[in-house]
Each structure stands twice: as C-alpha cells, then as structure tokens.
Coordinates of C-alpha atoms in Angstrom, one line a residue:
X1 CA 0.0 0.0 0.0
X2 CA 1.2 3.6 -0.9
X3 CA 0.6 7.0 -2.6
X4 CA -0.5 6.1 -6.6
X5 CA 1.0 8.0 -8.9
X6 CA -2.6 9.6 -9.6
X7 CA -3.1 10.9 -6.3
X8 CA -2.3 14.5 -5.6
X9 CA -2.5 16.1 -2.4
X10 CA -2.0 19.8 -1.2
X11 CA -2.5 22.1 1.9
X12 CA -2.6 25.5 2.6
X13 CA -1.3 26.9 5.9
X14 CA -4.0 26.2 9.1
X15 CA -5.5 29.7 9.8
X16 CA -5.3 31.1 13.4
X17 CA -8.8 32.0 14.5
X18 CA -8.1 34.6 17.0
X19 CA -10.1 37.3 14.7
X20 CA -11.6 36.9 11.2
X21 CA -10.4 35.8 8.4
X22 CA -9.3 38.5 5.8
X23 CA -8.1 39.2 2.6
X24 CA -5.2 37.4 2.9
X25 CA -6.8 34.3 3.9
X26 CA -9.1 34.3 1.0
X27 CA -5.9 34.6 -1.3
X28 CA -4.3 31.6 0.0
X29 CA -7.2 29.8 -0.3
X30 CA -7.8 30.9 -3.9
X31 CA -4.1 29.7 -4.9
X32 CA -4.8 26.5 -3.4
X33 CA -7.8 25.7 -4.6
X34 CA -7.2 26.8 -8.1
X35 CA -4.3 24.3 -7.7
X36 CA -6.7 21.4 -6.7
X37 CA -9.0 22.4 -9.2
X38 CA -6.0 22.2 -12.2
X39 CA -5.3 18.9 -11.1
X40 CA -9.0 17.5 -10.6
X41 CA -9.6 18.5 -14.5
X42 CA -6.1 16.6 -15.2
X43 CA -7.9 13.3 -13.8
X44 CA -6.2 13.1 -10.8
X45 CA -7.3 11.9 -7.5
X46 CA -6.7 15.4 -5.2
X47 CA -7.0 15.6 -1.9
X48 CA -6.9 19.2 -0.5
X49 CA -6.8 20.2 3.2
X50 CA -7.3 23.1 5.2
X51 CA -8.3 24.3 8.3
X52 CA -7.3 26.3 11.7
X53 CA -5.0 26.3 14.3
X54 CA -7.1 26.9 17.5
X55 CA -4.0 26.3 20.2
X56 CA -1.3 28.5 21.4
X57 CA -1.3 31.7 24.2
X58 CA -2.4 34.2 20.8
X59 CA -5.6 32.5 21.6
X60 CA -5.7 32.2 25.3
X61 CA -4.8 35.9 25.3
X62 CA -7.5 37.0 22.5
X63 CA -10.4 35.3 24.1
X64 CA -9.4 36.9 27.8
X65 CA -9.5 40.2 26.4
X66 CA -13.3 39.4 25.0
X67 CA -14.2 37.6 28.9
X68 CA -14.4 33.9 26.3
X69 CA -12.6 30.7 26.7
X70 CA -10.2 30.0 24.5
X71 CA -12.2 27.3 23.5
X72 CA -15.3 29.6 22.9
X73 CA -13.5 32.0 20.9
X74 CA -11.9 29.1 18.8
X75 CA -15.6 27.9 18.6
X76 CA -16.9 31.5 17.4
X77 CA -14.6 31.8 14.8
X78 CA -13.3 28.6 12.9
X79 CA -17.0 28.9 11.3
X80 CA -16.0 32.3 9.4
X81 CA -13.3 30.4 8.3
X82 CA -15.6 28.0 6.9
X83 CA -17.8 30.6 6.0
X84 CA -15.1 32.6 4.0
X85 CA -14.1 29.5 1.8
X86 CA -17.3 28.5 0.9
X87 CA -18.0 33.0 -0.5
X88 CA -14.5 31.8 -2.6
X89 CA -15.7 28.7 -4.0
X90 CA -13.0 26.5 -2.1
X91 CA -13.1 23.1 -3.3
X92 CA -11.1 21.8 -0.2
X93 CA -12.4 17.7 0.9
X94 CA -11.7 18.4 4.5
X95 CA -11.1 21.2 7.6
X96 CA -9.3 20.4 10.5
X97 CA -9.9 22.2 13.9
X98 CA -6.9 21.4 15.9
X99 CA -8.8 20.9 18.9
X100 CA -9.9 17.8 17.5
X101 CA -9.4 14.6 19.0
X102 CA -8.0 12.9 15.9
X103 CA -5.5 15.5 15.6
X104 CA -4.4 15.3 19.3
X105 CA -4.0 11.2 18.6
X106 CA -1.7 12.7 15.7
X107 CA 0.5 15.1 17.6
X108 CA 1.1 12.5 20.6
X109 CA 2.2 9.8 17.9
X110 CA 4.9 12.2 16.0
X111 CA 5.6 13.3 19.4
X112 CA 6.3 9.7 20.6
X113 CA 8.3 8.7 17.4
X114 CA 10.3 12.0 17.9
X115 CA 11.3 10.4 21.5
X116 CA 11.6 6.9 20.6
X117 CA 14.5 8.3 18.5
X118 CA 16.1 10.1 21.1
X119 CA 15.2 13.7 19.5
X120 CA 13.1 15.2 22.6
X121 CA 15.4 16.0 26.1
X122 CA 14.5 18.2 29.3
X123 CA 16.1 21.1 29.6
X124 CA 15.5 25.0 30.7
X125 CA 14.6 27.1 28.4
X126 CA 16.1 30.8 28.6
X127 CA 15.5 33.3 25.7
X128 CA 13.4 35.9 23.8
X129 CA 10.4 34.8 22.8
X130 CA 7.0 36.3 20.1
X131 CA 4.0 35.8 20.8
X132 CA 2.4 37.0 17.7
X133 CA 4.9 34.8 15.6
X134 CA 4.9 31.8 18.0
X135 CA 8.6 31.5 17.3
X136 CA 11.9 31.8 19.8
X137 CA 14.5 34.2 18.2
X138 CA 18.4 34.4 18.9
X139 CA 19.3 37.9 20.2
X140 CA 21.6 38.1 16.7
X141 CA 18.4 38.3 14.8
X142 CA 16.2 40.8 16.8
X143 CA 16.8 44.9 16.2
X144 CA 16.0 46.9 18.9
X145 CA 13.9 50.7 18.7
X146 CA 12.8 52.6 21.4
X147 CA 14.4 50.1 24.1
X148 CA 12.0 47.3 23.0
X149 CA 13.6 43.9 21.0
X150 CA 11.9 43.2 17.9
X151 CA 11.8 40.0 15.7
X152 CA 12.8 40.2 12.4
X153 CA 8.7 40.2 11.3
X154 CA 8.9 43.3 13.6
X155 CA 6.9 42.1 16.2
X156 CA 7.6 42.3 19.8
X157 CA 9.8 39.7 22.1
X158 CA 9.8 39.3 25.9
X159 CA 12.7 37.3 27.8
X160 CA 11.1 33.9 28.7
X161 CA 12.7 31.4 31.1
X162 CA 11.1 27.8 32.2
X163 CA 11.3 24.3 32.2
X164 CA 11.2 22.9 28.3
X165 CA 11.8 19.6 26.4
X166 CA 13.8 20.5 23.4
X167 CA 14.2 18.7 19.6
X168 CA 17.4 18.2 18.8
X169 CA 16.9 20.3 15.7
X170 CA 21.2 20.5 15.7
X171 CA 21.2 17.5 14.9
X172 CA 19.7 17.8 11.5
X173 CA 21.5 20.3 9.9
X174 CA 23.4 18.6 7.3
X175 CA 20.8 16.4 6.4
X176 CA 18.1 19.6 5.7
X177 CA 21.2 21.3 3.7
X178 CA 21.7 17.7 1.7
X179 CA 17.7 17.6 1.2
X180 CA 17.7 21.2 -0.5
X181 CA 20.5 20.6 -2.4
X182 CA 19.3 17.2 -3.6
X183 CA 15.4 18.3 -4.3
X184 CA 15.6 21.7 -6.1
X185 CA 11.8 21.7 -6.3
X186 CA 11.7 21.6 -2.1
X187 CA 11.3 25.2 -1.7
X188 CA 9.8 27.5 -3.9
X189 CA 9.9 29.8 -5.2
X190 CA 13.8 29.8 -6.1
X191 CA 14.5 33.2 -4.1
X192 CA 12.9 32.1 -1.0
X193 CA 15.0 29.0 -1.2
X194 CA 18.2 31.3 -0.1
X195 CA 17.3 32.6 3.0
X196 CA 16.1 29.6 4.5
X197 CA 19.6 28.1 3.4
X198 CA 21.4 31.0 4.9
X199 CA 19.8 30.3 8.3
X200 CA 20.4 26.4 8.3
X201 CA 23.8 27.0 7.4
X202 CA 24.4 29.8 10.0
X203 CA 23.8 26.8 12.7
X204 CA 20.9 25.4 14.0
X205 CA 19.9 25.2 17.8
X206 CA 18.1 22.7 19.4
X207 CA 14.3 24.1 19.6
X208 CA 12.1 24.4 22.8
X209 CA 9.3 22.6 22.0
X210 CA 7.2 22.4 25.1
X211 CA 5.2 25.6 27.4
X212 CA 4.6 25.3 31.0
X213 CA 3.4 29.1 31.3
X214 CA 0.0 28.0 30.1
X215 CA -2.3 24.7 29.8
X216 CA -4.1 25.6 26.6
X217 CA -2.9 23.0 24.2
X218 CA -2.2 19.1 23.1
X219 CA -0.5 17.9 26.8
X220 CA 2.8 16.5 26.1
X221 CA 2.4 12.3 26.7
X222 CA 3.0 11.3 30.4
X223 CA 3.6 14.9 31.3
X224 CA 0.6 16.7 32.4
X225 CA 2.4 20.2 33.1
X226 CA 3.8 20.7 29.6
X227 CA 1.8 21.6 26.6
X228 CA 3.0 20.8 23.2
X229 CA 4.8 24.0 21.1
X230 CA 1.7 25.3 18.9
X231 CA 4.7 24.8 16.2
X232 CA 4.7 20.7 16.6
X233 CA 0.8 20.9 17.3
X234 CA 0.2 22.8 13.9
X235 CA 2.6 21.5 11.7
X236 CA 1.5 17.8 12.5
X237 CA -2.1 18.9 10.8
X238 CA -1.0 17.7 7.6
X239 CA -0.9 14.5 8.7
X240 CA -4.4 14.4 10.6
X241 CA -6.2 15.4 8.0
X242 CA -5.1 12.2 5.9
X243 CA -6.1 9.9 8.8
X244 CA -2.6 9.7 10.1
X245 CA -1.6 7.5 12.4
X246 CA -3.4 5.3 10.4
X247 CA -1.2 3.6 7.4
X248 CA -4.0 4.5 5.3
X249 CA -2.2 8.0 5.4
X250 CA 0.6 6.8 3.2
X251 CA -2.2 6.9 0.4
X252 CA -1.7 10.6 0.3
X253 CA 1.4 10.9 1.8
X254 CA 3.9 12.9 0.7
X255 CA 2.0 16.3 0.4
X256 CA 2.7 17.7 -3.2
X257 CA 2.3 20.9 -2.0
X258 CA 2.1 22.7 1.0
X259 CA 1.3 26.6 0.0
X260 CA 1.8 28.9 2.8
X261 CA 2.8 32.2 3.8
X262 CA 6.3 33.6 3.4
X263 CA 6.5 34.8 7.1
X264 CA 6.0 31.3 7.9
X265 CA 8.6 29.6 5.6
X266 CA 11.3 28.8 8.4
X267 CA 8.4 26.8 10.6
X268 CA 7.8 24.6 7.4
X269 CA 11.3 24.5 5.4
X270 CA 13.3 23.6 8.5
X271 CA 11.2 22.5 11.4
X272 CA 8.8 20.4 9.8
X273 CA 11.2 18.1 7.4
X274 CA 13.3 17.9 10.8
X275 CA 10.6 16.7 12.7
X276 CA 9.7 14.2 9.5
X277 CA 13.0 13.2 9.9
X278 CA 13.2 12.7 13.1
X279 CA 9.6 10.6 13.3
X280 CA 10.9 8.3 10.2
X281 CA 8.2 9.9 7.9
X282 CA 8.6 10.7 4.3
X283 CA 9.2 14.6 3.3
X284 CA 6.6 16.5 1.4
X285 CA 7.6 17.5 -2.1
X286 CA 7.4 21.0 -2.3
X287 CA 6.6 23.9 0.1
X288 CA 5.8 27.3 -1.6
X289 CA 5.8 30.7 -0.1
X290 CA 3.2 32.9 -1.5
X291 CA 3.7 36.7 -1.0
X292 CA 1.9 38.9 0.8
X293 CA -1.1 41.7 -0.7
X294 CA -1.1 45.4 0.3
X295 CA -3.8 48.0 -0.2
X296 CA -2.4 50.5 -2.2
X297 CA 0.9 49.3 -1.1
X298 CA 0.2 49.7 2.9
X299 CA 0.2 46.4 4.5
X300 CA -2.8 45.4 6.1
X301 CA -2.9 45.5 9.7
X302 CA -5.8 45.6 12.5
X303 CA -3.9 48.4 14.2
X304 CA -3.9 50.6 10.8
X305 CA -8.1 49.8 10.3
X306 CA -7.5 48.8 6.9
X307 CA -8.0 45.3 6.9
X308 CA -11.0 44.6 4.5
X309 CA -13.2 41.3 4.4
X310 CA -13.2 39.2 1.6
X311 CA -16.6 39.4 1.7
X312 CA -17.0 43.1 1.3
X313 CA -14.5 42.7 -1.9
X314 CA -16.9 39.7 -3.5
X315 CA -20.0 41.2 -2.7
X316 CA -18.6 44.3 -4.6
X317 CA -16.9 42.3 -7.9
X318 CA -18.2 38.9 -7.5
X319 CA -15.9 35.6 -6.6
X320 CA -14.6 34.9 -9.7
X321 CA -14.0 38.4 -11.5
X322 CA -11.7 38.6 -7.6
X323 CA -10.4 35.3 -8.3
X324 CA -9.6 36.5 -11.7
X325 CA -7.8 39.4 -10.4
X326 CA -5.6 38.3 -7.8
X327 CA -4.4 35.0 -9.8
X328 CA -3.2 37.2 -12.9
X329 CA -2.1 40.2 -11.0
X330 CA -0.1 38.7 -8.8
X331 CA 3.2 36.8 -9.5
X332 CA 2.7 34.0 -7.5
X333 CA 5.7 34.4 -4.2
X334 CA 6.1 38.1 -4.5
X335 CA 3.7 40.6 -3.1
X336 CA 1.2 41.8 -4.3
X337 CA -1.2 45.3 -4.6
X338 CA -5.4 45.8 -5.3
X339 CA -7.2 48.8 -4.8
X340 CA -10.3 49.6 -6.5
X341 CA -9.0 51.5 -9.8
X342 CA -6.5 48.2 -10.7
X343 CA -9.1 45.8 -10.2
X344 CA -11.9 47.2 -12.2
X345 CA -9.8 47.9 -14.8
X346 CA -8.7 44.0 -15.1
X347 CA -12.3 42.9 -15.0
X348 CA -13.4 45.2 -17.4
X349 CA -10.6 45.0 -19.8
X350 CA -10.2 41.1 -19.8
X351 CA -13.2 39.9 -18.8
X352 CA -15.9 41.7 -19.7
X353 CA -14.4 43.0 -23.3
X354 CA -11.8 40.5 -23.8
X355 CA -13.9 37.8 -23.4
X356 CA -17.3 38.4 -22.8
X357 CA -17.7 40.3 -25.8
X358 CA -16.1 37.6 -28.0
X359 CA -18.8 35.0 -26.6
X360 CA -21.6 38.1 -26.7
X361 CA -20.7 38.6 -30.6
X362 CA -19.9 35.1 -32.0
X363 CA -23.1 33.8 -30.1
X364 CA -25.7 36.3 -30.9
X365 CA -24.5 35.6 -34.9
X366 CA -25.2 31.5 -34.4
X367 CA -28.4 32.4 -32.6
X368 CA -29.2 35.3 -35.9
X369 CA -28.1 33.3 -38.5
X370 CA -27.9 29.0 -37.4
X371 CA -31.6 29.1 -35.8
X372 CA -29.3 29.4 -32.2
X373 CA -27.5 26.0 -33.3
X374 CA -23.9 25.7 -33.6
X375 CA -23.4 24.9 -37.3
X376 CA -20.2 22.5 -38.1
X377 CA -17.0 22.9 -40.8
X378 CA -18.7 23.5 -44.2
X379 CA -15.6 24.6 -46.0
X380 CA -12.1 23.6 -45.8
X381 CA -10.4 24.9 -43.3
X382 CA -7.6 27.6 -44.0
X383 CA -4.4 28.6 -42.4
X384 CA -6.2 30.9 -40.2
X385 CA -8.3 28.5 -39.0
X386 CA -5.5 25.9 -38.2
X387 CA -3.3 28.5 -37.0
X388 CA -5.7 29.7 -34.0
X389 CA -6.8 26.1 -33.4
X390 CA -2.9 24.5 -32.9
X391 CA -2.5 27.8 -30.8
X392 CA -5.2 27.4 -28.2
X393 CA -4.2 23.2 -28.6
X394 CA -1.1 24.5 -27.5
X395 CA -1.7 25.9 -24.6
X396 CA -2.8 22.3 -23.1
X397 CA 1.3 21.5 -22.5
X398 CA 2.2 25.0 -21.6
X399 CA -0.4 24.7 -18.9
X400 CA 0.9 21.4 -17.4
X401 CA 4.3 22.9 -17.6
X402 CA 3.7 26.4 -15.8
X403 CA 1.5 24.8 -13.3
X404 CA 4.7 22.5 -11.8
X405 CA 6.2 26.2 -10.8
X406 CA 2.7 27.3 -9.6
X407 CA 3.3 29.9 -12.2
X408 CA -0.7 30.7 -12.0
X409 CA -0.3 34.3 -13.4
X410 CA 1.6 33.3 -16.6
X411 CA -1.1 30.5 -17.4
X412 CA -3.5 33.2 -17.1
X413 CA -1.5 36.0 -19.5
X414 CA -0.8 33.1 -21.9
X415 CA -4.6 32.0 -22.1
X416 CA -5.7 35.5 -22.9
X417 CA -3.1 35.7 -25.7
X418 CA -5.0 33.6 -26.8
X419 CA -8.0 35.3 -26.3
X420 CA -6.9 38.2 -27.9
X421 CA -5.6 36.2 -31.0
X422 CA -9.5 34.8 -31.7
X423 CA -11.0 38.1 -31.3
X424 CA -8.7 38.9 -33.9
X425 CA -9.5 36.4 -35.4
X426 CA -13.3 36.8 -35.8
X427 CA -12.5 40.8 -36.5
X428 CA -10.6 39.3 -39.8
X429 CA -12.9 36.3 -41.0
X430 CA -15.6 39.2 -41.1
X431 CA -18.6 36.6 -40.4
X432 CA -21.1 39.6 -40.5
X433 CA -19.5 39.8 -44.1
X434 CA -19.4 36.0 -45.2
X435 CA -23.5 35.6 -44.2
X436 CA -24.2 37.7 -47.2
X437 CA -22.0 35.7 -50.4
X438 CA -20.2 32.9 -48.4
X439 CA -22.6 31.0 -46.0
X440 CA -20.7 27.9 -45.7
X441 CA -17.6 30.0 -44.7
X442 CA -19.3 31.8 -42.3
X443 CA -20.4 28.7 -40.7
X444 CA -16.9 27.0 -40.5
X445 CA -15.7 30.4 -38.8
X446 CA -18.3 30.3 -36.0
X447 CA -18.0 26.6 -35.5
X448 CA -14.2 27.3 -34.9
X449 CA -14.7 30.6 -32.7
X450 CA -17.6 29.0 -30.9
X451 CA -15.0 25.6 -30.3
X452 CA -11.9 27.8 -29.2
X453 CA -14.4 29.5 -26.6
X454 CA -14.9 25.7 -25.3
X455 CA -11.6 24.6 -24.9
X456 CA -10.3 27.9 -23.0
X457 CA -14.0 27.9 -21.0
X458 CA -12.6 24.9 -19.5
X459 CA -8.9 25.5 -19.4
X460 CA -10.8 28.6 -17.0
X461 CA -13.0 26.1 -14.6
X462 CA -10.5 26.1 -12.0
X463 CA -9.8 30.0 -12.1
X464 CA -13.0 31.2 -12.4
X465 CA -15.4 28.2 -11.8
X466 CA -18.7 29.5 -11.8
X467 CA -18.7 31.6 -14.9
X468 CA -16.5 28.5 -17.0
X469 CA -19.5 27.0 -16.1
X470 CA -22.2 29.4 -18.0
X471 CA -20.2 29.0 -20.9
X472 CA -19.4 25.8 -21.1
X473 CA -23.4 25.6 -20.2
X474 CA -24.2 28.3 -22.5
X475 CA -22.4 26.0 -25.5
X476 CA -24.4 23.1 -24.1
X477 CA -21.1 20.8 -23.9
X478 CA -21.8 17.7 -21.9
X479 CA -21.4 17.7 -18.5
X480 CA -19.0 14.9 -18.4
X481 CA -16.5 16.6 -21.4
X482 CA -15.0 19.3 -19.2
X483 CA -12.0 17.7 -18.2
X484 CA -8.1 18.6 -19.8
X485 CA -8.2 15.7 -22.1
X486 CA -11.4 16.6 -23.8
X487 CA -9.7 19.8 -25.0
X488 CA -8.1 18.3 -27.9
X489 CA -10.1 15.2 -28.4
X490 CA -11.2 15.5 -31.9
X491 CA -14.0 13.2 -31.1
X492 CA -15.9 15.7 -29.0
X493 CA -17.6 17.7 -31.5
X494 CA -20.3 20.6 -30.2
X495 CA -21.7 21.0 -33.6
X496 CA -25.7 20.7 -33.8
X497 CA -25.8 21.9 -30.0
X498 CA -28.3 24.1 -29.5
X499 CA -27.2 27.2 -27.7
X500 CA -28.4 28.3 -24.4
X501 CA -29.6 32.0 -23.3
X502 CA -27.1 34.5 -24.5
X503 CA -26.5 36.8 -21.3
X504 CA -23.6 38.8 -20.6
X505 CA -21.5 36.6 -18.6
X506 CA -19.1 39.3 -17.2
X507 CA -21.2 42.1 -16.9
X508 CA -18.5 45.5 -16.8
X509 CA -17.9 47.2 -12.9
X510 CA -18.8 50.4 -12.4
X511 CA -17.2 52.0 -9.5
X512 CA -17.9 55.1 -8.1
X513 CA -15.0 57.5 -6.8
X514 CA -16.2 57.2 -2.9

C-alpha cells in the first residue's frame, strides 16, 4: 500500500482564529484551490486540506481580552473560516480544527516517534520569545527601537525562562542542507529557497518545544504540566487530515504541495522536514511561499483599520472576476497590490471586453443566423483557421508545464493571448460579411470561434469556476466533457448543439470614486 502516482495532495497553511479571516486568507485559499482544481480537471485523485489552528497563548490571550474561553473563541470563529471558503468557492475535501481529538491522537504519535529516536530531552529554556509569531529568536536576529527587542517580522519579544523539552533540531542540519540541495523543487519559489539556506547553514539550535506558562494545548504524553509548542501541534495537521496514524495515510502521503505564507517559511522548510525526519516519515515535495497583498501598497494590519473582508471585496466584484484578479495580478511568491482603480480595470478590460464580448458577438451571430444552433466545418479549413486552433491546442502542454512552478499568473497572460488572437481572429474572418455571399464560410468560422471558446472555458474552470461554467453551459457541452483531455479530443464535436440564453457573462464594474 502507498501514494498512486494519480493521487495528488495539497494544503494550505492552518489559519489562526483569533479574529476573522481577511483578505489574505481568502488569497491563500484561492491559490490552493485553483491548484486542486488544475489537477481534478487533469484526472487526478486530489486531496486538498485546510483548516485552523485553534492552540497556542495568541488564543488564550484574545479570548481573555473578550471575557471567552479560548475554547469559545476558537468555537466562534473557525465557522467564518468556513464561511469565508465556501463565498471563494473552495473546493477543499476536508477542515481540521486542531482541537480535535484525531488531531491530538496525531500530535502524541509524532511526538512519541520524535522520542523513541532520542530527538526530545528536558532542559530550561532561557531566551526571547514572540507571541504573535509563536517563534523563539536568537538575540543576533532581533533589532531593537525605542528600548523594545523586535523580531525580524517586527513584532515584539519578551525574555522567557522555564522548564522545556527540546528537539534536537542541531542534529539535523546537514541532512536539511543535503535535502535542499538534492530536491531543487523543495522550496519554492527559487528566491525564498536562499534565506532559509542562509539560516540552516548559519547553525541550528536545538528548539524548545514544550510551554509550562499555560495549559491551553495538546499535553505532552506522560507529562501533564507541559503543553505541546503550537509549532509541533500545527505543523503535525498535515498529517491528521489524511487519517494519520493510520497507514492508510501513506495513500496521500507525501504532500505535493504545501502553500503557505512567506512569514512562515522557516516553521515549514526547517522544522517540519526535521521533525519528519526525526519521526521516520517521508518529506513533502514541495513547500511554496506565496507573497503577501497590500492595499495601495500599505500592509494590512488591525492596528492601521484597513483590513478589509473578503466578503465586502466579492460582494462588490463577484468571486470569480476577484479570483480572476488576484491569480493574474499577482506573480505568484512576491507581493502583491489591489485597490479599486486596478481591479476594475482588469475585469473590465479582460473579462468583460476581452472575453465576454467575443462569446456576446460570435453567439448572438449562431443564434441570428444558425436558428441558435452551432453549425459545423462547411468549408475547408484555411491557415487561419489551423493556426488559431494548434495555438489554443497548444496551450494544453504550456499549462501542465507552468503549473509545476505554480506559475498561475503566466497561465492566465498566456490564455488570454489567446484570447486576444480569436477576437482577432473573428474581427478578420468578417462573419457579418461572409453571411451575405459565403454562408458555408461563415459557418466554419463560427463553428471554430464558438470551439476555441470551449476549450479555454474549461482551461478557465478552476480559475474562475462559476462563470467556465455558464459558458461551457451556455455552449451546451456535456457535463461529463469538461475535463483537460477533452480539449483536444477531436472526437468531441459541439456541432448541432443548441445554444443556451445569450447573457452577458461578465457584466463591466462600475465603480464610483467614494
């Protein structure tokens, strides 16, 4: 028993419900799932997990300040989480709350394999601790203003001394450098992959990895006054949510990807494989650190006021023209910027002209001039014609390619090359034109406008589900022929299918200057 070669399985990072979820979230979600989604039309078997990470003294401290348990805050918000990837269409199979009970089981097993191989030791802990990062820092890597230590994410440390077990993370330093160096595809994207080199290779220490200061957490086995590091309780979620301990896990296991944050990179490029390591466990394939988003180039923060719900953005766009937006705008690993202004312009210059009027145009003429049925070749076709067909077959292989690098924004500028090459396209055939002296001609250039708008409609469905959907719909192509092989099967033919409603399928934003 063991992972098929068909099965693919991916994870974002485990959200911390200690306020709602916000743009942000909704992006990494929308990565991820368009991922999932890629991979679903390519056949595969996906499995795709997310979830929140309810543990920790971020929590404990949060749901004092609101008179809640943490418990009853962690209850009051993992359902916005939920909430917020069902507005983005998230296609995920499963969502792990860490206060589960399987996922405890989980974190006392790696925990106990961790031991067994004489990784975990007593110790006291002395050093400079962040709360809002959940991480220990060396004083070499803090700065200090105004008297107060910061991390290097800026955020504040306080000395902390107690009793802690400790991971003998020293111990695996050669073997994370050997890993990198060996698997190229580890970390991505490429210029992320430096830094985390730099700081294994500057010497790793051996990691606290239990709390006695507080209680709320997984209890460390046969310990009762230490909790678990949130960093060993999190990062073990990956394997919960395939049924770990159970060896049915190993029918998903290794991850493929696991898409996260870049302020979170160290946790999961160097803790995590060592912990693998350590517990005898295979390593996942890839990690990938997506960027951050600003608004108008000011980082969001609750202090500033100018974190904005994903669901004020879709109720004022609509999920996929958002989707849309942040997929092509963004390169995926660097940062990226929305305001109002950038994103109507997108949607209104790709989507609604780009594309909606190409459908608008070339299916009004079939519903004019075919009785609304999509007529088939009746001439020979030209160069033209075979020149925008082996394009758009083309993209098929590019696809496949750019998706291994998660390189979702150049899939998306190369599709609406595309694009822009059929409305050419139709502009020079002339169809209008052609009805009047050349029926048959006119016929074989709808037929092959009408046929390029399948094959990118469902090249689309796991950017921008909903509306791939009205098209493909709209075109009435059988439900069951909207998968990446059916783009260039030449027996899949969508002549003599009668057309559906033609409705604008991207109506254009209007945005007032408020």
């Amino acid at each position: 028993m063991g992972k098929e070669k068909n099965t693919f399985y991916l994870t974002t990072a485990i959200s911390y419900p200690n306020g709602e979820p916000h743009i942000g979230h909704a992006y990494e979600a929308i990565i991820t799932d368009t991922v999932a989604r890629y991979h679903k039309i390519f056949g595969k078997n996906v499995m795709f997990l997310t979830g929140t990470d309810e543990h920790g003294i971020k929590m404990l401290q949060t749901a004092k300040k609101n008179n809640l348990t943490a418990k009853q805050l962690a209850d009051k918000n993992a359902p916005l989480f939920m909430e917020m990837l069902s507005e983005v269409c998230s296609s995920h199979n499963d969502f792990i709350r860490t206060t589960e009970n399987r996922h405890k089981n989980a974190c006392i097993e790696i925990w106990n394999r961790m031991l067994q191989n004489d990784d975990i030791y007593k110790d006291k802990y002395a050093g400079w601790y962040s709360i809002r990062d959940e991480a220990y820092y060396e004083e070499k890597e803090l700065t200090k203003k105004n008297g107060q230590f910061l991390s290097p994410q800026g955020t504040e440390v306080t000395w902390v001394e107690e009793e802690s077990y400790f991971f003998r993370l020293s111990k695996y330093q050669d073997r994370l450098l050997d890993h990198y160096k060996n698997n190229p595809k580890f970390i991505l994207p490429e210029s992320r992959k430096n830094e985390v080199i730099k700081f294994v290779e500057s010497g790793l220490k051996d990691l606290s990895i239990s709390r006695t200061t507080f209680d709320w957490g997984v209890r460390v086995p046969n310990d009762n006054g230490h909790v678990m590091y949130v960093w060993v309780d999190a990062l073990t979620n990956y394997l919960t949510g395939i049924n770990f301990p159970n060896e049915t896990y190993k029918n998903y296991w290794p991850a493929n990807y696991h898409i996260i944050g870049k302020d979170i990179l160290r946790f999961h490029a160097v803790y995590w494989p060592a912990f693998l390591l350590s517990a005898k466990i295979e390593l996942p394939v890839t990690i990938f650190a997506h960027g951050f988003l600003f608004n108008r180039g000011i980082k969001m923060s609750k202090s500033l006021g100018n974190v904005i719900s994903p669901s004020e953005l879709i109720a004022k766009y609509g999920i996929d023209q958002l989707r849309y937006f942040f997929l092509r705008e963004v390169s995926m690993g660097n940062d990226g910027n929305y305001d109002d202004d950038s994103i109507s312009k997108r949607i209104n210059a790709d989507l609604a002209n780009d594309l909606g009027n190409l459908i608008q145009r070339s299916c009004s003429m079939v519903i004019k001039n075919c009785d609304g049925i999509i007529p088939s070749i009746m001439s020979k076709l030209n160069k033209d014609d075979i020149m925008i067909n082996s394009n758009v077959d083309r993209l098929v292989d590019r696809i496949k390619i750019l998706l291994e690098t998660l390189e979702l924004n150049k899939i998306l500028s190369e599709i609406w090359e595309q694009i822009s090459n059929l409305n050419k396209y139709f502009s020079d055939q002339k169809p209008w034109e052609l009805r009047k002296d050349n029926n048959e001609r006119m016929q074989t250039v709808l037929f092959v406008t009408l046929n390029n708008i399948r094959k990118i409609a469902i090249m689309l469905l796991p950017v921008i589900p909903t509306s791939s959907e009205k098209i493909l719909n709209l075109l009435n192509v059988d439900d069951l022929e909207r998968n990446f092989k059916d783009i260039i099967d030449t027996n899949i033919d969508i002549s003599g299918n009668r057309l559906g409603e033609v409705t604008p399928v991207f109506p254009k934003v209007e945005i007032s200057d408020e």
